Amino acid sequence: MYYYVMACETGREERNAKLLRRTVSRLRPSCMLETYIPARESKELCAKTWTLVNRPILPGYVIISSSEMLWEIQKEIFLMSETCYGLLRNVDRTFELKGSDRQFAIWIEDNKGLIKASQVILDYRGLTPDDRITVVSGPMREMRGRIVSIYKGTRVTVEMEFLGEMRRVTLPIEVVKKIDAKGEEEKKDS
């Protein structure tokens, strides 16, 4: 599979993804193409009620998974809509995603473009900054990191290695479980 990123006007991602599928099916009938508009599911307080909403992770971008190379039809993709800016290029002027960018695209594809909210099994009141944690469910399951900060007992900012780099990720506090220095889950006293 080949992976690409198409840039477009923010808010027009779905329209341009649809136009791309139509354009590619016309120009490359044998090409199998999937498009993903990466979003994350999160809880938000609205009118005193918690609701799940999908928020874009990369506004203005569409991730493309294709069975054939698309760089040859880059011009047609660019011209398909006034809100489409075409395929993004790498530093070496190629279009196909490489390295950690490709791994990120595969991760998005594995999650069908939606990073769902995770659920946990933890009494989180014992968490403090600098605690080592592991994610117990959801798309980041079994990833480990260190708590940087806790916000009002609802969210934690965690520093973890992701795609080869240390990154800070904000998660609902319910998704993490404290681990000891050896990397094992802490046992509760009975």
PDB file of C-alpha atoms in Angstrom:
ATOM      1  CA  MET A   1       0.000   0.000   0.000  1.00  0.00           C
ATOM      2  CA  TYR A   2       1.015   3.582  -0.660  1.00  0.00           C
ATOM      3  CA  TYR A   3       0.182   6.372   1.788  1.00  0.00           C
ATOM      4  CA  TYR A   4      -0.258  10.072   1.026  1.00  0.00           C
ATOM      5  CA  VAL A   5      -1.592  13.218   2.665  1.00  0.00           C
ATOM      6  CA  MET A   6      -3.834  15.587   0.752  1.00  0.00           C
ATOM      7  CA  ALA A   7      -4.118  19.185   1.964  1.00  0.00           C
ATOM      8  CA  CYS A   8      -7.358  21.108   1.591  1.00  0.00           C
ATOM      9  CA  GLU A   9      -9.283  23.993   3.072  1.00  0.00           C
ATOM     10  CA  THR A  10     -10.222  23.366   6.702  1.00  0.00           C
ATOM     11  CA  GLY A  11     -13.813  22.164   6.982  1.00  0.00           C
ATOM     12  CA  ARG A  12     -13.809  20.829   3.401  1.00  0.00           C
ATOM     13  CA  GLU A  13     -12.038  17.545   4.148  1.00  0.00           C
ATOM     14  CA  GLU A  14     -15.068  15.288   3.563  1.00  0.00           C
ATOM     15  CA  ARG A  15     -16.015  17.008   0.296  1.00  0.00           C
ATOM     16  CA  ASN A  16     -12.457  16.748  -1.047  1.00  0.00           C
ATOM     17  CA  ALA A  17     -12.107  13.115   0.068  1.00  0.00           C
ATOM     18  CA  LYS A  18     -15.278  12.305  -1.892  1.00  0.00           C
ATOM     19  CA  LEU A  19     -13.993  14.180  -4.965  1.00  0.00           C
ATOM     20  CA  LEU A  20     -10.661  12.354  -4.672  1.00  0.00           C
ATOM     21  CA  ARG A  21     -12.364   8.946  -4.605  1.00  0.00           C
ATOM     22  CA  ARG A  22     -14.399   9.916  -7.681  1.00  0.00           C
ATOM     23  CA  THR A  23     -11.331  11.300  -9.539  1.00  0.00           C
ATOM     24  CA  VAL A  24      -9.169   8.257  -8.795  1.00  0.00           C
ATOM     25  CA  SER A  25     -11.927   5.796  -9.769  1.00  0.00           C
ATOM     26  CA  ARG A  26     -12.234   7.634 -13.120  1.00  0.00           C
ATOM     27  CA  LEU A  27      -8.480   7.857 -13.817  1.00  0.00           C
ATOM     28  CA  ARG A  28      -7.387   4.573 -12.196  1.00  0.00           C
ATOM     29  CA  PRO A  29     -10.368   2.163 -12.185  1.00  0.00           C
ATOM     30  CA  SER A  30      -8.308  -0.727 -10.733  1.00  0.00           C
ATOM     31  CA  CYS A  31      -6.988   1.357  -7.799  1.00  0.00           C
ATOM     32  CA  MET A  32      -8.287   0.510  -4.323  1.00  0.00           C
ATOM     33  CA  LEU A  33      -8.404   3.762  -2.357  1.00  0.00           C
ATOM     34  CA  GLU A  34      -9.372   4.611   1.231  1.00  0.00           C
ATOM     35  CA  THR A  35      -9.486   8.089   2.710  1.00  0.00           C
ATOM     36  CA  TYR A  36      -9.340   8.994   6.398  1.00  0.00           C
ATOM     37  CA  ILE A  37     -10.046  12.296   8.094  1.00  0.00           C
ATOM     38  CA  PRO A  38      -8.309  11.725  11.439  1.00  0.00           C
ATOM     39  CA  ALA A  39     -10.447  12.598  14.447  1.00  0.00           C
ATOM     40  CA  ARG A  40     -10.448  11.818  18.131  1.00  0.00           C
ATOM     41  CA  GLU A  41     -13.439  11.009  20.249  1.00  0.00           C
ATOM     42  CA  SER A  42     -13.567  12.986  23.481  1.00  0.00           C
ATOM     43  CA  LYS A  43     -15.939  13.802  26.288  1.00  0.00           C
ATOM     44  CA  GLU A  44     -17.085  17.397  26.493  1.00  0.00           C
ATOM     45  CA  LEU A  45     -19.355  19.116  28.964  1.00  0.00           C
ATOM     46  CA  CYS A  46     -22.253  20.763  27.151  1.00  0.00           C
ATOM     47  CA  ALA A  47     -25.286  22.132  29.004  1.00  0.00           C
ATOM     48  CA  LYS A  48     -24.251  20.258  32.191  1.00  0.00           C
ATOM     49  CA  THR A  49     -24.158  16.945  30.299  1.00  0.00           C
ATOM     50  CA  TRP A  50     -21.105  14.981  29.199  1.00  0.00           C
ATOM     51  CA  THR A  51     -21.302  14.025  25.526  1.00  0.00           C
ATOM     52  CA  LEU A  52     -18.932  12.267  23.139  1.00  0.00           C
ATOM     53  CA  VAL A  53     -17.804  14.426  20.223  1.00  0.00           C
ATOM     54  CA  ASN A  54     -15.362  13.843  17.362  1.00  0.00           C
ATOM     55  CA  ARG A  55     -12.730  16.544  16.965  1.00  0.00           C
ATOM     56  CA  PRO A  56     -10.311  16.636  14.031  1.00  0.00           C
ATOM     57  CA  ILE A  57      -6.711  15.776  14.833  1.00  0.00           C
ATOM     58  CA  LEU A  58      -5.323  17.297  11.620  1.00  0.00           C
ATOM     59  CA  PRO A  59      -7.757  19.946  10.346  1.00  0.00           C
ATOM     60  CA  GLY A  60      -7.314  20.510   6.615  1.00  0.00           C
ATOM     61  CA  TYR A  61      -5.703  17.140   5.875  1.00  0.00           C
ATOM     62  CA  VAL A  62      -6.903  13.814   4.481  1.00  0.00           C
ATOM     63  CA  ILE A  63      -4.842  10.641   4.837  1.00  0.00           C
ATOM     64  CA  ILE A  64      -4.933   8.402   1.765  1.00  0.00           C
ATOM     65  CA  SER A  65      -4.241   4.680   1.493  1.00  0.00           C
ATOM     66  CA  SER A  66      -3.903   3.531  -2.108  1.00  0.00           C
ATOM     67  CA  SER A  67      -3.058   0.284  -3.878  1.00  0.00           C
ATOM     68  CA  GLU A  68      -1.398   2.288  -6.688  1.00  0.00           C
ATOM     69  CA  MET A  69       0.945   5.271  -6.843  1.00  0.00           C
ATOM     70  CA  LEU A  70      -0.930   8.567  -7.050  1.00  0.00           C
ATOM     71  CA  TRP A  71       1.912  11.020  -7.645  1.00  0.00           C
ATOM     72  CA  GLU A  72       1.457  10.624 -11.421  1.00  0.00           C
ATOM     73  CA  ILE A  73      -2.046  12.147 -11.183  1.00  0.00           C
ATOM     74  CA  GLN A  74      -1.069  14.894  -8.698  1.00  0.00           C
ATOM     75  CA  LYS A  75      -2.050  17.611 -11.191  1.00  0.00           C
ATOM     76  CA  GLU A  76      -5.573  16.180 -11.619  1.00  0.00           C
ATOM     77  CA  ILE A  77      -5.940  15.925  -7.832  1.00  0.00           C
ATOM     78  CA  PHE A  78      -4.857  19.557  -7.417  1.00  0.00           C
ATOM     79  CA  LEU A  79      -7.349  20.714 -10.097  1.00  0.00           C
ATOM     80  CA  MET A  80     -10.351  18.678  -8.886  1.00  0.00           C
ATOM     81  CA  SER A  81     -11.559  21.442  -6.531  1.00  0.00           C
ATOM     82  CA  GLU A  82     -10.782  25.056  -5.665  1.00  0.00           C
ATOM     83  CA  THR A  83     -10.493  24.013  -1.991  1.00  0.00           C
ATOM     84  CA  CYS A  84      -7.965  21.218  -2.649  1.00  0.00           C
ATOM     85  CA  TYR A  85      -4.273  22.071  -2.377  1.00  0.00           C
ATOM     86  CA  GLY A  86      -3.027  18.697  -3.659  1.00  0.00           C
ATOM     87  CA  LEU A  87      -0.763  16.011  -2.233  1.00  0.00           C
ATOM     88  CA  LEU A  88       1.880  17.068   0.276  1.00  0.00           C
ATOM     89  CA  ARG A  89       5.521  16.563  -0.645  1.00  0.00           C
ATOM     90  CA  ASN A  90       8.348  15.251   1.484  1.00  0.00           C
ATOM     91  CA  VAL A  91      11.585  17.228   1.881  1.00  0.00           C
ATOM     92  CA  ASP A  92      13.065  15.148  -0.972  1.00  0.00           C
ATOM     93  CA  ARG A  93      10.143  16.280  -3.215  1.00  0.00           C
ATOM     94  CA  THR A  94       8.474  12.821  -3.288  1.00  0.00           C
ATOM     95  CA  PHE A  95       4.796  12.389  -2.389  1.00  0.00           C
ATOM     96  CA  GLU A  96       4.574   8.972  -0.719  1.00  0.00           C
ATOM     97  CA  LEU A  97       4.773   9.028   3.098  1.00  0.00           C
ATOM     98  CA  LYS A  98       7.913   7.528   4.648  1.00  0.00           C
ATOM     99  CA  GLY A  99       9.245   6.532   8.049  1.00  0.00           C
ATOM    100  CA  SER A 100       7.313   7.738  11.078  1.00  0.00           C
ATOM    101  CA  ASP A 101       4.824   9.638   8.873  1.00  0.00           C
ATOM    102  CA  ARG A 102       3.947   6.365   7.122  1.00  0.00           C
ATOM    103  CA  GLN A 103       3.653   4.577  10.473  1.00  0.00           C
ATOM    104  CA  PHE A 104       1.277   7.298  11.679  1.00  0.00           C
ATOM    105  CA  ALA A 105      -0.867   6.877   8.536  1.00  0.00           C
ATOM    106  CA  ILE A 106      -0.993   3.101   9.087  1.00  0.00           C
ATOM    107  CA  TRP A 107      -2.003   3.688  12.721  1.00  0.00           C
ATOM    108  CA  ILE A 108      -4.806   6.025  11.581  1.00  0.00           C
ATOM    109  CA  GLU A 109      -5.913   3.413   9.017  1.00  0.00           C
ATOM    110  CA  ASP A 110      -5.902   0.650  11.670  1.00  0.00           C
ATOM    111  CA  ASN A 111      -8.233   2.809  13.767  1.00  0.00           C
ATOM    112  CA  LYS A 112     -10.444   3.660  10.756  1.00  0.00           C
ATOM    113  CA  GLY A 113      -9.629   7.357  11.177  1.00  0.00           C
ATOM    114  CA  LEU A 114     -11.292   7.669  14.608  1.00  0.00           C
ATOM    115  CA  ILE A 115      -9.306   7.506  17.821  1.00  0.00           C
ATOM    116  CA  LYS A 116     -11.958   6.449  20.308  1.00  0.00           C
ATOM    117  CA  ALA A 117     -12.091   7.394  23.957  1.00  0.00           C
ATOM    118  CA  SER A 118     -10.661   4.715  26.192  1.00  0.00           C
ATOM    119  CA  GLN A 119     -12.140   3.232  29.360  1.00  0.00           C
ATOM    120  CA  VAL A 120     -10.465   2.083  32.554  1.00  0.00           C
ATOM    121  CA  ILE A 121     -10.611   0.123  35.681  1.00  0.00           C
ATOM    122  CA  LEU A 122      -8.763   2.372  38.086  1.00  0.00           C
ATOM    123  CA  ASP A 123      -9.238   4.346  41.238  1.00  0.00           C
ATOM    124  CA  TYR A 124      -7.354   7.369  39.893  1.00  0.00           C
ATOM    125  CA  ARG A 125      -7.245   9.339  43.142  1.00  0.00           C
ATOM    126  CA  GLY A 126      -3.779   7.966  43.910  1.00  0.00           C
ATOM    127  CA  LEU A 127      -2.186   9.409  40.754  1.00  0.00           C
ATOM    128  CA  THR A 128       0.379  12.184  41.030  1.00  0.00           C
ATOM    129  CA  PRO A 129       2.696  13.926  38.563  1.00  0.00           C
ATOM    130  CA  ASP A 130       5.813  11.859  37.719  1.00  0.00           C
ATOM    131  CA  ASP A 131       3.932   8.566  38.265  1.00  0.00           C
ATOM    132  CA  ARG A 132       4.704   5.952  35.613  1.00  0.00           C
ATOM    133  CA  ILE A 133       1.510   4.722  33.953  1.00  0.00           C
ATOM    134  CA  THR A 134       0.247   2.351  31.296  1.00  0.00           C
ATOM    135  CA  VAL A 135      -2.833   2.865  29.116  1.00  0.00           C
ATOM    136  CA  VAL A 136      -5.314   0.063  29.826  1.00  0.00           C
ATOM    137  CA  SER A 137      -7.715   0.312  26.872  1.00  0.00           C
ATOM    138  CA  GLY A 138      -8.381   2.033  23.582  1.00  0.00           C
ATOM    139  CA  PRO A 139      -6.074   2.581  20.601  1.00  0.00           C
ATOM    140  CA  MET A 140      -3.046   3.381  22.792  1.00  0.00           C
ATOM    141  CA  ARG A 141      -3.538   0.270  24.928  1.00  0.00           C
ATOM    142  CA  GLU A 142      -0.375  -0.957  26.668  1.00  0.00           C
ATOM    143  CA  MET A 143       1.613   2.191  25.826  1.00  0.00           C
ATOM    144  CA  ARG A 144       3.583   3.466  28.803  1.00  0.00           C
ATOM    145  CA  GLY A 145       4.574   6.907  29.921  1.00  0.00           C
ATOM    146  CA  ARG A 146       4.977   9.393  32.739  1.00  0.00           C
ATOM    147  CA  ILE A 147       2.333  11.792  34.074  1.00  0.00           C
ATOM    148  CA  VAL A 148       3.338  15.410  33.514  1.00  0.00           C
ATOM    149  CA  SER A 149       0.230  17.055  34.955  1.00  0.00           C
ATOM    150  CA  ILE A 150      -3.295  16.337  36.175  1.00  0.00           C
ATOM    151  CA  TYR A 151      -6.178  18.698  35.374  1.00  0.00           C
ATOM    152  CA  LYS A 152      -9.049  18.825  37.889  1.00  0.00           C
ATOM    153  CA  GLY A 153      -9.144  15.049  38.284  1.00  0.00           C
ATOM    154  CA  THR A 154     -10.525  14.634  34.742  1.00  0.00           C
ATOM    155  CA  ARG A 155      -7.514  14.644  32.389  1.00  0.00           C
ATOM    156  CA  VAL A 156      -3.835  13.795  32.538  1.00  0.00           C
ATOM    157  CA  THR A 157      -1.027  14.987  30.336  1.00  0.00           C
ATOM    158  CA  VAL A 158       1.284  12.047  29.756  1.00  0.00           C
ATOM    159  CA  GLU A 159       4.737  12.032  28.185  1.00  0.00           C
ATOM    160  CA  MET A 160       5.304   8.864  26.144  1.00  0.00           C
ATOM    161  CA  GLU A 161       7.302   7.625  23.209  1.00  0.00           C
ATOM    162  CA  PHE A 162       5.130   7.739  20.112  1.00  0.00           C
ATOM    163  CA  LEU A 163       6.336   7.164  16.555  1.00  0.00           C
ATOM    164  CA  GLY A 164       9.971   7.298  17.686  1.00  0.00           C
ATOM    165  CA  GLU A 165       9.713  10.607  19.567  1.00  0.00           C
ATOM    166  CA  MET A 166       8.768  11.671  23.089  1.00  0.00           C
ATOM    167  CA  ARG A 167       5.401  13.384  22.860  1.00  0.00           C
ATOM    168  CA  ARG A 168       2.886  14.802  25.295  1.00  0.00           C
ATOM    169  CA  VAL A 169      -0.626  13.439  25.009  1.00  0.00           C
ATOM    170  CA  THR A 170      -3.699  14.521  26.958  1.00  0.00           C
ATOM    171  CA  LEU A 171      -5.931  11.623  27.951  1.00  0.00           C
ATOM    172  CA  PRO A 172      -9.049  11.181  30.080  1.00  0.00           C
ATOM    173  CA  ILE A 173      -7.819  10.228  33.529  1.00  0.00           C
ATOM    174  CA  GLU A 174      -9.763   6.971  33.306  1.00  0.00           C
ATOM    175  CA  VAL A 175      -7.453   5.540  30.631  1.00  0.00           C
ATOM    176  CA  VAL A 176      -4.321   5.165  32.717  1.00  0.00           C
ATOM    177  CA  LYS A 177      -3.163   2.720  35.361  1.00  0.00           C
ATOM    178  CA  LYS A 178      -0.243   3.376  37.685  1.00  0.00           C
ATOM    179  CA  ILE A 179       2.769   1.071  37.394  1.00  0.00           C
ATOM    180  CA  ASP A 180       5.752   0.614  39.701  1.00  0.00           C
ATOM    181  CA  ALA A 181       9.381   1.357  38.901  1.00  0.00           C
ATOM    182  CA  LYS A 182       9.827  -2.147  37.445  1.00  0.00           C
ATOM    183  CA  GLY A 183       7.031  -1.514  34.956  1.00  0.00           C
ATOM    184  CA  GLU A 184       4.523  -3.782  36.711  1.00  0.00           C
ATOM    185  CA  GLU A 185       1.016  -2.771  37.738  1.00  0.00           C
ATOM    186  CA  GLU A 186       0.865  -1.707  41.362  1.00  0.00           C
ATOM    187  CA  LYS A 187      -1.005  -4.107  43.626  1.00  0.00           C
ATOM    188  CA  LYS A 188      -3.783  -2.777  45.809  1.00  0.00           C
ATOM    189  CA  ASP A 189      -3.688  -3.596  49.517  1.00  0.00           C
ATOM    190  CA  SER A 190      -6.552  -5.886  50.509  1.00  0.00           C
TER     191      SER A 190
END
